[in-house]
Each structure stands twice: as structure tokens, then as C-alpha cells.
Short mmCIF file of C-alpha atoms in Angstrom, two decimals:
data_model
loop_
_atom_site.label_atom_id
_atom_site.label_comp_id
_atom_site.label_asym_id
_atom_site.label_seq_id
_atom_site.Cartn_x
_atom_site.Cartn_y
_atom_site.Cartn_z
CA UNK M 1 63.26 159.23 101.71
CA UNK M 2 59.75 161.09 101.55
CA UNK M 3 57.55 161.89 99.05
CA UNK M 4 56.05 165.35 97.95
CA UNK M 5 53.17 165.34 100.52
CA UNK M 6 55.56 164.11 103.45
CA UNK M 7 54.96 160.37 103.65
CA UNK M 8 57.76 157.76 103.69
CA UNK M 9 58.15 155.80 100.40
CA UNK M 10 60.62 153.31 100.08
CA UNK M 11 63.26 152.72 97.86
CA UNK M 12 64.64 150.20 95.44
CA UNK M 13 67.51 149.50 97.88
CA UNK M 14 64.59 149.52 100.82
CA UNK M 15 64.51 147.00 103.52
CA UNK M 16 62.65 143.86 102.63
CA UNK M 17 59.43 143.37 103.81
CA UNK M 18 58.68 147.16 104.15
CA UNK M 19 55.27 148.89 103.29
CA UNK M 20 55.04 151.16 100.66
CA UNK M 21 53.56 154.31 100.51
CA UNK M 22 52.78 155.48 97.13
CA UNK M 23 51.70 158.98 95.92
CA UNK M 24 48.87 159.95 94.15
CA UNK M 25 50.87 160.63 90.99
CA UNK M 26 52.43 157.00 91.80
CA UNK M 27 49.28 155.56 92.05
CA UNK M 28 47.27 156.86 88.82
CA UNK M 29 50.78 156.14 86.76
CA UNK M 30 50.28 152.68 88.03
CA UNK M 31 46.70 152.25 87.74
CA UNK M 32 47.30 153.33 84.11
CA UNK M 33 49.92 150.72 83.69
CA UNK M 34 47.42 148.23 84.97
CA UNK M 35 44.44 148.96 82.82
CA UNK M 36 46.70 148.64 79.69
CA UNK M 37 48.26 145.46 80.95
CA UNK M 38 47.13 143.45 84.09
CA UNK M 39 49.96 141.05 84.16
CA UNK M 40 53.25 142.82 82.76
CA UNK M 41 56.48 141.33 82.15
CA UNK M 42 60.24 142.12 84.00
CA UNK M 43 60.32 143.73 80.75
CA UNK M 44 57.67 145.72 81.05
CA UNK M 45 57.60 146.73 84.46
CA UNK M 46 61.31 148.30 83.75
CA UNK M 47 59.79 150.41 80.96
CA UNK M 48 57.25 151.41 83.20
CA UNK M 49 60.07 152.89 85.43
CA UNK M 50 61.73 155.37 82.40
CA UNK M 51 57.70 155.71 80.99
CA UNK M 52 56.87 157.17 84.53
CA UNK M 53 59.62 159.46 86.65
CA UNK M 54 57.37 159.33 89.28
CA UNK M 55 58.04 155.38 89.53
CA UNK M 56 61.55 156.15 89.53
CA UNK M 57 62.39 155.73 93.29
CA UNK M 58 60.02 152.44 93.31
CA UNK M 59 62.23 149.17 92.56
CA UNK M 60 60.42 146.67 90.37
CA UNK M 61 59.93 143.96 92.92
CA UNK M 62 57.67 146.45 94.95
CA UNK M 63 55.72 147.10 91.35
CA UNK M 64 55.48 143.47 90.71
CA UNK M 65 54.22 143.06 94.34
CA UNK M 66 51.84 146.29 93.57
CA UNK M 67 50.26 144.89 90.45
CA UNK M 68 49.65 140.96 92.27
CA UNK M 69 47.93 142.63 94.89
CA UNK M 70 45.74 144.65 92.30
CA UNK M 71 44.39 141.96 90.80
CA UNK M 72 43.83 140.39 94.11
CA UNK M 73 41.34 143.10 94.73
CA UNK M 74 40.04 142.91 91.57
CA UNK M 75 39.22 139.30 92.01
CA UNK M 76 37.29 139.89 95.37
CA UNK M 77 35.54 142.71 94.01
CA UNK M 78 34.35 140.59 91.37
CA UNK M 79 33.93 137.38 94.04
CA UNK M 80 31.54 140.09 95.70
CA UNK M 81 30.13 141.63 93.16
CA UNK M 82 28.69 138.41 92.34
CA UNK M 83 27.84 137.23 96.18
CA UNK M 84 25.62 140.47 95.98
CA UNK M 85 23.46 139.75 93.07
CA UNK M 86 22.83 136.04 94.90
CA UNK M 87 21.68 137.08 97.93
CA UNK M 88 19.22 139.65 96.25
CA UNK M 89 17.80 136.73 94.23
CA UNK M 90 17.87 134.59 96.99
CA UNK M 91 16.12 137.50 99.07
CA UNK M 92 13.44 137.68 96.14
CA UNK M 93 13.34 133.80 95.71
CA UNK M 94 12.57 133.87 100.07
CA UNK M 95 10.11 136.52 99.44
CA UNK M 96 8.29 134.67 97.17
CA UNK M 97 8.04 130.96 98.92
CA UNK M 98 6.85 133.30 101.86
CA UNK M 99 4.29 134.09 100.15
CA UNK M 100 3.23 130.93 98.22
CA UNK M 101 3.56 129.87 101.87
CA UNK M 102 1.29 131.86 103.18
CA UNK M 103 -1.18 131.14 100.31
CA UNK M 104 -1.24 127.77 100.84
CA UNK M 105 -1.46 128.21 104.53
CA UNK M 106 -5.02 130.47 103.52
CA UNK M 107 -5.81 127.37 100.98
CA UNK M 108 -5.31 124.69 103.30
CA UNK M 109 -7.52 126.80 106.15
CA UNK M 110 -10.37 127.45 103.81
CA UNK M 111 -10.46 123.86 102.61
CA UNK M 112 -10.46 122.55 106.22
CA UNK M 113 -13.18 124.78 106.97
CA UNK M 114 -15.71 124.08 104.20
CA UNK M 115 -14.87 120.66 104.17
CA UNK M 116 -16.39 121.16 108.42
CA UNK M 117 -18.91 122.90 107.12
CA UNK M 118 -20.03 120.20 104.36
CA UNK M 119 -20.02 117.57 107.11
CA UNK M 120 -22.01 119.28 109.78
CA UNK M 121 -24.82 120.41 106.63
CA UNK M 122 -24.65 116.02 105.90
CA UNK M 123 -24.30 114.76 108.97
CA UNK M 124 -26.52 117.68 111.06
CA UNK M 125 -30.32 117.08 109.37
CA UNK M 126 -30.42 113.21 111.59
CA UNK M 127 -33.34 112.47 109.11
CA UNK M 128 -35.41 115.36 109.34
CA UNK M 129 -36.95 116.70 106.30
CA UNK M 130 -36.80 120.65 105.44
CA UNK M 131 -39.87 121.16 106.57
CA UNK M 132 -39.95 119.63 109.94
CA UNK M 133 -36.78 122.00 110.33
CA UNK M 134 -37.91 125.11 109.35
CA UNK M 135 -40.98 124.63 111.81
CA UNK M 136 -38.77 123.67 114.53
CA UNK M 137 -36.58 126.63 114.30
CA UNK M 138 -39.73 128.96 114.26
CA UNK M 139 -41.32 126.78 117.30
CA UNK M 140 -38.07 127.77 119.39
CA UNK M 141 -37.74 131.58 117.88
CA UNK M 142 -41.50 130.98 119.88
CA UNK M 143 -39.85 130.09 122.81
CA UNK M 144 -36.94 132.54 122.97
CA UNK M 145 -39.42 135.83 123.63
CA UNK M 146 -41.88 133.89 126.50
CA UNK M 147 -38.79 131.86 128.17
CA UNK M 148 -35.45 133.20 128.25
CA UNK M 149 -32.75 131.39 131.07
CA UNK M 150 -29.38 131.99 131.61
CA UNK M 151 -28.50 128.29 131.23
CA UNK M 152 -30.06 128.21 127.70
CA UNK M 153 -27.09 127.01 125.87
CA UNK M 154 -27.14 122.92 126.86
CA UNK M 155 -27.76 120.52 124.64
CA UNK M 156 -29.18 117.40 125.10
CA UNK M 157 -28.44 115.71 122.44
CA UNK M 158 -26.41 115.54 119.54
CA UNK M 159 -27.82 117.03 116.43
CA UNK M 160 -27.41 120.02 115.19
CA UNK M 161 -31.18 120.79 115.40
CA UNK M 162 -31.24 120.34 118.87
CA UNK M 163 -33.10 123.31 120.71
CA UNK M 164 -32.29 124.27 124.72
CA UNK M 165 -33.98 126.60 126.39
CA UNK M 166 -35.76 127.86 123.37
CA UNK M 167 -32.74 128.48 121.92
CA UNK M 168 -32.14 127.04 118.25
CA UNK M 169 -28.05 125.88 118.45
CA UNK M 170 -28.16 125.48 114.47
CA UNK M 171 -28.37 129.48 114.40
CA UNK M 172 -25.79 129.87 116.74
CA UNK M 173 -22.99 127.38 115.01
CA UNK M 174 -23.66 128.83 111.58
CA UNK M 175 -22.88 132.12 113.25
CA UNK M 176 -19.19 130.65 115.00
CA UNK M 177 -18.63 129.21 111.30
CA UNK M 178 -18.87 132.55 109.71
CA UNK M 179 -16.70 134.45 112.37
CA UNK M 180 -13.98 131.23 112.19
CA UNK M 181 -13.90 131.93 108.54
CA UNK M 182 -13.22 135.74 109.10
CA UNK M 183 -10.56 135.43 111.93
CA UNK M 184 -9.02 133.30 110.25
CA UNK M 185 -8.37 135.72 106.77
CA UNK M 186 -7.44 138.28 109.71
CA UNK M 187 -5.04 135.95 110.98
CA UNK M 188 -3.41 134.86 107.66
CA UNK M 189 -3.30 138.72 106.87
CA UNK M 190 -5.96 138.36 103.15
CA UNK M 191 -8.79 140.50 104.52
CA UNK M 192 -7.00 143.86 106.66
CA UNK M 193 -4.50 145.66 105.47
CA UNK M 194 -2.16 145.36 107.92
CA UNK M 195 0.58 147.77 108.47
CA UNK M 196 3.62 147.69 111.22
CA UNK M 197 2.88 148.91 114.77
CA UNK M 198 5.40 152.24 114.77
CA UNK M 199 8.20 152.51 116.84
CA UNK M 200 8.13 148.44 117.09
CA UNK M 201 10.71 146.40 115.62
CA UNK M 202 10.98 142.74 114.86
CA UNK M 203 13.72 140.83 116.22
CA UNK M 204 14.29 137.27 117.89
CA UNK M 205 13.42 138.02 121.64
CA UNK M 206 10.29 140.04 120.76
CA UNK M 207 6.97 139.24 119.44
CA UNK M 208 8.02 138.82 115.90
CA UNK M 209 5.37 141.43 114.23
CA UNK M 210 2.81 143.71 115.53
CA UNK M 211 0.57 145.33 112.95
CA UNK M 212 -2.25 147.54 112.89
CA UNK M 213 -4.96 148.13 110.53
CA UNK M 214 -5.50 150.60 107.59
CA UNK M 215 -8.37 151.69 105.96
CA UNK M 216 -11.10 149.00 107.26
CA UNK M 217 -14.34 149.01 109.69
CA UNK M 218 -13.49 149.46 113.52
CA UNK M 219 -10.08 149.29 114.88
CA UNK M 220 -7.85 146.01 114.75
CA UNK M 221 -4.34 145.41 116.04
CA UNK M 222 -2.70 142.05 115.11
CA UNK M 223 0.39 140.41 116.82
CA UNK M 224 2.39 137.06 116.02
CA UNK M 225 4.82 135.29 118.85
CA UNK M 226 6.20 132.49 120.03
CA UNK M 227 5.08 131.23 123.22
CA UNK M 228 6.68 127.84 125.14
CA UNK M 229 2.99 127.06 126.33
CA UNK M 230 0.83 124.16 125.55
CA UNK M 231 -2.19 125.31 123.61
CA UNK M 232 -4.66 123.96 125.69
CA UNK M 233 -2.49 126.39 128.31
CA UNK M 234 -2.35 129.18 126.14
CA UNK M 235 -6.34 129.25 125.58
CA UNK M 236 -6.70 128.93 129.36
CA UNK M 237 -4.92 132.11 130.18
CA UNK M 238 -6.54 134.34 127.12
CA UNK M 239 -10.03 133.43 128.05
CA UNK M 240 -9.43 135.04 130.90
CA UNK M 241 -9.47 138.29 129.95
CA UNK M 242 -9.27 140.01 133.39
CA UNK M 243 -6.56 138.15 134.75
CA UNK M 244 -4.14 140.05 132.03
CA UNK M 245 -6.24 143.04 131.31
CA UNK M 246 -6.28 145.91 133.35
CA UNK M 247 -9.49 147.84 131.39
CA UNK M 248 -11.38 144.97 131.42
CA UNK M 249 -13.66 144.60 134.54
CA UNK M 250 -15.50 141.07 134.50
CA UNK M 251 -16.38 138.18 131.73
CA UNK M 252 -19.08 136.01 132.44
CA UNK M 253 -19.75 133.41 130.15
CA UNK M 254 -23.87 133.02 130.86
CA UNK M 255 -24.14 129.57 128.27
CA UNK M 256 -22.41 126.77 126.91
CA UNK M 257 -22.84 124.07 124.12
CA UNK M 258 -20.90 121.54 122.64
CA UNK M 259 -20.60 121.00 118.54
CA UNK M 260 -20.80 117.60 116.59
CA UNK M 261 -16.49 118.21 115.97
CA UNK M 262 -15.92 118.58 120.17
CA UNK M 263 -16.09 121.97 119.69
CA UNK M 264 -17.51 124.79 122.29
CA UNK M 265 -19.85 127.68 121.92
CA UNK M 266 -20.24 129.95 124.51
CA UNK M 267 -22.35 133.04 125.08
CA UNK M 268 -20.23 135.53 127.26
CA UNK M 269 -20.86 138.85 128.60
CA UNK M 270 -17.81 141.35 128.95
CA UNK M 271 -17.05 144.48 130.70
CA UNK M 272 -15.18 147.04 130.13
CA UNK M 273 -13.52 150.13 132.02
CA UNK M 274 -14.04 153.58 130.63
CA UNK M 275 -10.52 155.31 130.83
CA UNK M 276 -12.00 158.77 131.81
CA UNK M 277 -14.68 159.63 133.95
CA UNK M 278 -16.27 162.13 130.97
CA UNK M 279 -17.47 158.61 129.11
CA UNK M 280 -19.06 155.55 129.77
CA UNK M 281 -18.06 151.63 130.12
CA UNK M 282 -18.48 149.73 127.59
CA UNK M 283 -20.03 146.40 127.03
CA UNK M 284 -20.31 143.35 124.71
CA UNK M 285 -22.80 140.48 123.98
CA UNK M 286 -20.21 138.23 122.36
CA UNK M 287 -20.07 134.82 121.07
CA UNK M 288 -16.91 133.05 121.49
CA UNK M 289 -16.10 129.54 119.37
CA UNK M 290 -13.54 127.08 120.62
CA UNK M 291 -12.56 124.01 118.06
CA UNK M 292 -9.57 121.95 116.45
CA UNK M 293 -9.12 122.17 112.97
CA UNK M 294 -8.05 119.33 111.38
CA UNK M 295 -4.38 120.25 110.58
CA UNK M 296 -3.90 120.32 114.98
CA UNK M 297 -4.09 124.07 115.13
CA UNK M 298 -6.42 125.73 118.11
CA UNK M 299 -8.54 128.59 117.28
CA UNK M 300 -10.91 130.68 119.20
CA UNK M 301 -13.11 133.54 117.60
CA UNK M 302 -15.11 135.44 119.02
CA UNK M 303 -17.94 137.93 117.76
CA UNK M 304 -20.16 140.50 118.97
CA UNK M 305 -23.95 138.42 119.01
CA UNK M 306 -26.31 141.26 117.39
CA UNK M 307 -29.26 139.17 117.40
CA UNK M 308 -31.64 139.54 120.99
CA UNK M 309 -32.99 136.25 120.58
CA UNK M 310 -29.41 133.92 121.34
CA UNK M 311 -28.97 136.61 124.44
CA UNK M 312 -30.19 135.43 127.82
CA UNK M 313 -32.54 137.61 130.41
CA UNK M 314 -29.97 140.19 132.14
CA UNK M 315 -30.66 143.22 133.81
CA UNK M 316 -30.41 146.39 132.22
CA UNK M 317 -26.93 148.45 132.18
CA UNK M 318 -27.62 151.84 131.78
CA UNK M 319 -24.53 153.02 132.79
CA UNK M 320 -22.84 150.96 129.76
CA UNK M 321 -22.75 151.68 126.05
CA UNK M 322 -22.90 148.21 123.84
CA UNK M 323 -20.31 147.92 121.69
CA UNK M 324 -19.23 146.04 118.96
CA UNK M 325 -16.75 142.97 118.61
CA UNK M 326 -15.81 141.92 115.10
CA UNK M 327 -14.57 138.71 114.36
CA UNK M 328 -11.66 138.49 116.63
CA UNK M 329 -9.56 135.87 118.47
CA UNK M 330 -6.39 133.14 118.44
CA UNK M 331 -5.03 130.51 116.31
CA UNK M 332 -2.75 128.32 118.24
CA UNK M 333 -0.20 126.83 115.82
CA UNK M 334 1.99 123.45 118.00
CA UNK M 335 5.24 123.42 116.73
CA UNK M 336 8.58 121.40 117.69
CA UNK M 337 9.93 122.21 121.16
CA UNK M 338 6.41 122.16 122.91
CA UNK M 339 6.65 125.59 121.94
CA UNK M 340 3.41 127.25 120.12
CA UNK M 341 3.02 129.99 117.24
CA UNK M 342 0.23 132.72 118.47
CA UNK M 343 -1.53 134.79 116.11
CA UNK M 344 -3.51 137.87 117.99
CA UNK M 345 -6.50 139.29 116.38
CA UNK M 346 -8.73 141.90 118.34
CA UNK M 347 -11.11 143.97 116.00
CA UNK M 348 -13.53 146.00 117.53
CA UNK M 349 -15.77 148.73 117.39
CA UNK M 350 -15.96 151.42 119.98
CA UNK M 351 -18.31 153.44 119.10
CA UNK M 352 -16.20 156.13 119.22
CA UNK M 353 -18.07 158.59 117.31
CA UNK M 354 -20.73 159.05 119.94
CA UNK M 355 -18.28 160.40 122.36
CA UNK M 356 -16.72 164.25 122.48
CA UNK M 357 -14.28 164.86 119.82
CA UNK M 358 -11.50 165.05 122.10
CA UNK M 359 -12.10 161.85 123.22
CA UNK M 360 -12.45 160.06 119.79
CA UNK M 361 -8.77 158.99 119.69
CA UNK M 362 -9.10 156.77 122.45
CA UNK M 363 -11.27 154.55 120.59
CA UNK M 364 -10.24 155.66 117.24
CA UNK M 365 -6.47 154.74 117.05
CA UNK M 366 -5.67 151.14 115.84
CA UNK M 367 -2.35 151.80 118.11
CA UNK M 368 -4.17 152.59 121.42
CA UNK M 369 -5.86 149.29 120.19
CA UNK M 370 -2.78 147.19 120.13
CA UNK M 371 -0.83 148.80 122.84
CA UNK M 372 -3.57 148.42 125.71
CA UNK M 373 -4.85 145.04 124.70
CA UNK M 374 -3.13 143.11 122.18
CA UNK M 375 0.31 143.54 123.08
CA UNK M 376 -0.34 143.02 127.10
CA UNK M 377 -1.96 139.45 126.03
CA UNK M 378 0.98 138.67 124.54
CA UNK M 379 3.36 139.64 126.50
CA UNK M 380 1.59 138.25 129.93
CA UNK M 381 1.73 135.18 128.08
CA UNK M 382 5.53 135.19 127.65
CA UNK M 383 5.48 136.12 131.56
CA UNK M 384 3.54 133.43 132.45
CA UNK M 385 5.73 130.77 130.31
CA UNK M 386 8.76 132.68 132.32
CA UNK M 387 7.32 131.67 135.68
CA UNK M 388 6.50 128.25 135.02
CA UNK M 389 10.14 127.99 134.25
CA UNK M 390 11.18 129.18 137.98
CA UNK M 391 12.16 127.46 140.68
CA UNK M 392 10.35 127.39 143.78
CA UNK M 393 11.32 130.14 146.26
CA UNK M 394 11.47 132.46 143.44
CA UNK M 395 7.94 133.52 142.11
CA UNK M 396 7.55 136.82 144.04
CA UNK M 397 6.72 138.26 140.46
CA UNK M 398 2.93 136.48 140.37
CA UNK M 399 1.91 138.19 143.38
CA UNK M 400 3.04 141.71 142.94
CA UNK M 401 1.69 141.21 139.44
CA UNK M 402 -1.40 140.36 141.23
CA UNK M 403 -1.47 143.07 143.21
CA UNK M 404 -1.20 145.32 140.23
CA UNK M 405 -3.90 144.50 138.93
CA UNK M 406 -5.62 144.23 142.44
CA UNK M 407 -5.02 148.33 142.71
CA UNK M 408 -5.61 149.08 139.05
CA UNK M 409 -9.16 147.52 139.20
CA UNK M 410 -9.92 149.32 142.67
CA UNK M 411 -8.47 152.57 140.95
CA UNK M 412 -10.77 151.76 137.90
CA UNK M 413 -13.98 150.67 140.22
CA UNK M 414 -14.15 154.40 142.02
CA UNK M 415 -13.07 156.25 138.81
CA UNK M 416 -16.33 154.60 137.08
CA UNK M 417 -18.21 154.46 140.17
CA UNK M 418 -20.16 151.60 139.30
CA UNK M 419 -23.56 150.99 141.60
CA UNK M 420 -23.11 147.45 142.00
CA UNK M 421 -19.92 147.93 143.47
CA UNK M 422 -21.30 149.94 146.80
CA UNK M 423 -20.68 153.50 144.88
CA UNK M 424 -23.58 156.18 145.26
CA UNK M 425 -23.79 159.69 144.06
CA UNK M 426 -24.56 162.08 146.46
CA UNK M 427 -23.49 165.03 144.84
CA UNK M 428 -22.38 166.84 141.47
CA UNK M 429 -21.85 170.77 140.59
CA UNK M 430 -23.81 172.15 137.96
CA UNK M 431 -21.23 171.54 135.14
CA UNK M 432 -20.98 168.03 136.14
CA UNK M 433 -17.51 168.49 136.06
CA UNK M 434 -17.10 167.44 139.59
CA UNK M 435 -18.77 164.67 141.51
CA UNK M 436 -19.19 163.08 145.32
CA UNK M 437 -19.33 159.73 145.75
CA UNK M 438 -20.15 156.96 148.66
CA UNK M 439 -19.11 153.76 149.64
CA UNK M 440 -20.52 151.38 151.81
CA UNK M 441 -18.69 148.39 150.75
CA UNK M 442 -17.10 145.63 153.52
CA UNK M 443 -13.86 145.14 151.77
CA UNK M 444 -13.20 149.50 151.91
CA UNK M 445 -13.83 149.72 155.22
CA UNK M 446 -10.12 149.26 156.78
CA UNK M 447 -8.38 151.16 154.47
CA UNK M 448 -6.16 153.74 155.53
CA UNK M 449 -7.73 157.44 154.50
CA UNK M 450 -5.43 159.21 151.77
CA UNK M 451 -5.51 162.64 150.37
CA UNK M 452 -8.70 161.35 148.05
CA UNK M 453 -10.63 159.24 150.52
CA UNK M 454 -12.04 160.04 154.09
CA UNK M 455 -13.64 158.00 155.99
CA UNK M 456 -16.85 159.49 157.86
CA UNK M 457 -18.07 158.60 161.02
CA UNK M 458 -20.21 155.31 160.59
CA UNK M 459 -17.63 153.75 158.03
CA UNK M 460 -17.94 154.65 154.87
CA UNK M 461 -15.39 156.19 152.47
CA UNK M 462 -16.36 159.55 150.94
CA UNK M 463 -14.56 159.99 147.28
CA UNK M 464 -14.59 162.77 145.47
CA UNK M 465 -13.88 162.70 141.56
CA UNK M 466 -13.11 165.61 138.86
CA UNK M 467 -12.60 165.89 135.46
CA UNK M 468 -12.12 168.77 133.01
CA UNK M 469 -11.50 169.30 129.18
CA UNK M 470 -8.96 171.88 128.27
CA UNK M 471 -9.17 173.71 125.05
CA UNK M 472 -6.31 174.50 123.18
CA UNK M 473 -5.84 178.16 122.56
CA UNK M 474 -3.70 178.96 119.65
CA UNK M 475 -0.62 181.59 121.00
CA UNK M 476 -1.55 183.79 118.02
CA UNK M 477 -2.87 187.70 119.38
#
């Protein structure tokens, strides 16, 4: 038979075995039944048949089978019910051991690092009194403004007074000690309020977390993978910054010294590409601090060197603007697998506020930060582990990667049009909006002329370059 809204029901004299449809007038007489009594009797489940009419055409082995799979649901909802409330304590239990974790990661760095710090201050004086050391550090300060090399940074010996080149190393290491102390509270996330990267999200084949900073000096990005390097490997391909970078165009590193703990200092002088021809390159005076801590963990930091008298001789870059790295850099964590835990730290400041307005958010934006330089070092370094992992025959993607980068730093070269690369200006309009440029340089001459290079008669490669800002003009009349 049906029921009342058209859906088979069977009867008591149905086949055995058969489902059961039940009405809505069936089902809240039942579920009435059940609250009163959970587990009824024969008896009671024929009185429930003259209570109800609407049970009538139900036959009580179909009610008895109704009522035993009731309570089996109400048994799993309780069974889950309960499974809920663990996993949110175990969820709030996990959060918290994360972050104990994490606090006793910060402990253990600190400790590691003034413990270094107390041994170099006991070990570093090699019997000289305070006054013999103040005197030497003013006889080199002396030094730096009559004598100033670009191999300053060699140490003959090793104490930490040791002077080179007029150059007082003790100044220098108490200056990597400061900025390892400060990447590392950027790395362990205590000093930046880091927030996630939009539009990027966590999972096992990607980075693992990409944050950006809030509310502090400069703009920092900050990104955490695993990497199957060895550290040692890993440092390698970071330090070389325009092997992965596309905006930056050279890093020199002009001096070197070794610390008591076989750790390296090293002055180095960076480049960078301006991304629009209405603004200048910038430039750093950095110095960058390689060492071991004592748990196995790599770091190197790095730090804009404000000080004139720890920088070398150069000549003058007038097309550059200097700006300013904040303690940034890598910790290297070795874990099981030969496989290595990154942390990314690059904090820096533009000086964006010296450009137009319109231009502001391209050194302004935390994001911009971490998409054009953080996230490529990463992610060149997962390429990199990729290749080693190839078998010969099959690493065609080096060398188009290669010459990537080969185009992107000619592109970059004539869009600065930088002097020391054969480029010389031989005309601009009166808005300066527009500019003509020359190149002598061997390695042009060869290439094909395109729609924005000609070559002239004896060689050279004319290039013409424009820019414009466009205002925007609201629609309203």
C-alpha cells in the first residue's frame, strides 16, 4: 500500500527484509514512544499500535526493528558527540606544546647566544688590560680615515683585538652578535608581528608558511620550508643572491675575517635594479655573519653597516640611493632525511618615502617584499634540490633557467642604463619623460636589431627608453 504523501510503506504481512518508509505522523508518534520508553516491551509496542492509528498498518517486528536502530543512532551520536570535544582539547592541548615549543626553541637560542657572547668577552682580551684596548681601538679608528683597502678585513691572528687594515674586528663582531640576536627573534616569530602572506595557503607540497609584517620599521616578509639540501648547500646557493634574483644586479663581498667560534664576517656590497626607469637603483653596505650555533643549526644575518669607518675606499655611485638592510638572513635547521628546515627573513628599508607617491607601494608593501624576493629564494631552492635529483640527459631546465635570468638582467641593464655597463645619454626631452641612449659594449654588438634597438653604422646599438605617470581622473562631470 501507500501512504498519504505517496510513498510505499509496508505492511504487517510485508515481505521480509523490506525497507520501510514511514510518514511524518509515523515518525513523531514513534519518536514520542521512544522518548517515554527507549526499550519497550512486546507488550508495549502492541499498545503503541491501538495508542497510535497511524502505526496501525506497521507490524510490531518492523517497530521493534525501528526502535533498535534508534538507539543505535543515539549511541553514535553520543560516541561523536564525545570524539568532538577530544579533538578540540587535543587541538588546544597541540596549540599549546606549539607554543611552549617555540618558547623553548627562543630560550634555548638566547642561551646559546649569550653563553657565545660570554666566551668571546673571556677568552677575547689575550691579556690585555682595558686600557691598552681602548688605545688600540682609537690607534686603528686613526688608521681607518688615512688608509682605507679593500682587503681590510684579514686577520692575522687570533684575538679578538686584532686590527687589519686599520680596521678594529672587535667592532665589527659585536655588530654580527647584535644582528644574530635580532634575526634570530625574527626567525622564531617574538619581535614582528607576523601575519599570513594573502592568497597563500599552507599545505604539504608548499613552503609551509609565508608571513608578512604588521605594524614595524621597514618592510619584512618571512617564509619557512623544507628543503632536501645540505646546509652547507643551502648557504651556498642564498649567498648568491644574483644567481636566483632577478632585481638584484651584482654582490661583491670587498672583505673577509674569521671569528674565534670558525665563524665568518664579511663586508659585501649589493646592487640592486630599480623596477622603473622614473627611480633610482638601490644599494647596500651590508655586513653579513656566517657561524654554527651550538645546537648544529646554520645561520647567516646580515645587516646594513651604517658606520663609514668598517666600509672600504669605493667609488662614488651617484646614480644609486643607499638603502637600508635590517637584520635579515637564514637559520638552517638539519633534520632526519638529510633534509633541512629554512627559515627566510629579509627586512629592509627602501627608502620609499623619497620617491613619487605613486611609486611608494613598490617599496612600501611587505607583499611586493615577499613575492619578489623571499618567496623566489625559496622556491629556487626547492628547484635546485629537484635537479640534483635528475638523471643525466635530463637537466634542460638549468639552462633555460639561465637564460632567464641572462635576458632579465640585459632587460634590467638598458632599462637602468647604468654607465659602467657601456650606456651613455645622448639625449632627453624637456620633461625627461623620454630618453636616448648608447651602447658601445662588445658583447651587444651581434645582436639582431628589434623594434627597440638599431644598430648605427660603426656598431653601436641606439636604445631609446620612455616612461610616463598617468593620473587617475575620477569619471565624475
Amino acid at each position: 500500500m501507500k501512504d498519504n504523501e505517496g510513498r510505499s510503506c509496508s505492511s504487517s504481512h510485508g515481505a521480509a527484509g523490506k525497507y520501510v518508509r514511514y510518514t511524518n505522523e509515523q515518525l513523531n508518534a514513534l519518536e514520542h514512544a521512544y522518548n517515554e520508553c527507549p526499550r519497550p516491551s512486546s507488550t508495549r509496542r502492541q499498545q503503541l499500535i491501538k495508542d497510535f492509528p497511524v502505526l496501525a498498518h506497521i507490524a510490531p517486528k518492523q517497530i521493534n526493528v525501528w526502535f533498535q536502530n534508534r538507539r543505535c543512532r543515539e549511541k553514535h551520536r553520543k560516541e561523536l558527540t564525545g570524539l568532538v570535544g577530544l579533538n578540540a582539547k587535543l587541538k588546544a592541548s597541540n596549540k599549546t606544546l606549539v607554543e611552549q615549543n617555540e618558547q623553548l626553541a627562543k630560550n634555548a637560542a638566547y642561551g646559546t647566544l649569550e653563553k657565545h657572547c660570554l666566551l668571546m668577552q673571556l677568552n677575547g682580551h689575550c691579556n690585555t688590560n682595558q686600557t691598552s684596548f681602548h688605545a688600540a681601538n682609537q690607534q686603528s679608528e686613526a688608521a681607518i680615515v688615512t688608509d682605507r683597502t679593500t682587503d681590510f678585513l684579514v686577520p692575522e691572528g687570533d684575538s679578538e683585538c686584532e686590527t687589519s687594515g686599520g680596521v678594529n674586528i672587535t667592532g665589527l663582531l659585536l655588530i654580527a652578535e647584535e644582528t644574530l640576536k635580532e634575526f634570530l627573534a625574527k626567525a622564531l616569530g617574538t619581535t614582528i608581528d607576523w601575519i599570513q602572506l594573502p592568497g597563500m595557503k599552507p599545505c604539504p607540497d608548499s613552503f609551509g608558511m609565508v608571513a608578512v609584517s604588521h605594524g614595524c620599521d621597514g618592510v619584512a616578509a618571512r617564509v619557512l620550508g623544507l628543503v632536501p639540501l645540505e646546509p652547507t648547500r643551502i648557504a651556498g646557493i642564498l649567498k648568491d643572491r644574483p644567481s636566483w634574483l632577478h632585481a638584484c644586479r651584482s654582490t661583491d663581498v670587498v672583505g673577509t675575517a674569521t671569528t674565534e667560534n670558525k665563524g665568518t664576517l664579511e663586508v659585501v656590497y649589493t646592487q640592486m635594479y630599480a623596477p622603473t626607469t622614473l627611480d633610482p637603483p638601490r644599494d647596500f653596505w651590508t655586513l653579513r655573519y656566517t657561524t654554527f650555533l651550538e645546537d648544529g643549526n646554520l645561520v647567516v644575518c646580515e645587516r646594513s653597516l651604517k658606520d663609514t669607518k668598517y666600509l672600504p675606499t669605493m667609488p662614488s655611485m651617484e646614480y644609486f640611493m643607499r638603502a637600508e638592510m635590517l637584520s635579515s638572513g637564514y637559520l638552517i635547521r638539519p633534520c632526519e632525511g638529510g633534509n633541512c628546515v629554512v627559515y627566510l627573513v629579509d627586512h629592509m628599508d627602501l627608502k620609499g618615502t623619497s620617491t613619487l607617491e605613486v611609486l611608494r607601494p613598490l617599496y612600501q608593501s611587505s607583499s611586493f617584499l615577499a613575492q619578489q624576493m623571499t618567496l623566489p629564494a625559496m622556491l629556487f631552492l626547492k628547484q635546485e634540490a629537484q635537479v640534483e635529483q635528475m638523471p643525466e640527459g635530463f637537466q634542460i631546465f638549468p639552462t633555460l633557467r639561465s637564460l632567464a635570468l641572462r635576458m632579465a638582467r640585459g632587460f634590467n641593464d638598458a632599462l637602468n642604463g647604468f654607465p659602467d655597463n657601456g650606456w651613455s645619454l645622448i639625449g632627453r626631452d624637456g620633461t625627461e619623460d623620454v630618453s636616448i641612449s648608447f651602447n658601445t659594449s662588445s658583447y651587444l654588438k651581434g645582436i639582431e636589431p628589434k623594434s627597440s634597438a638599431v644598430h648605427s653604422e660603426d656598431g653601436r646599438i641606439l636604445c631609446a627608453k620612455a616612461s610616463m605617470l598617468l593620473q587617475v581622473v575620477s569619471d565624475e562631470r
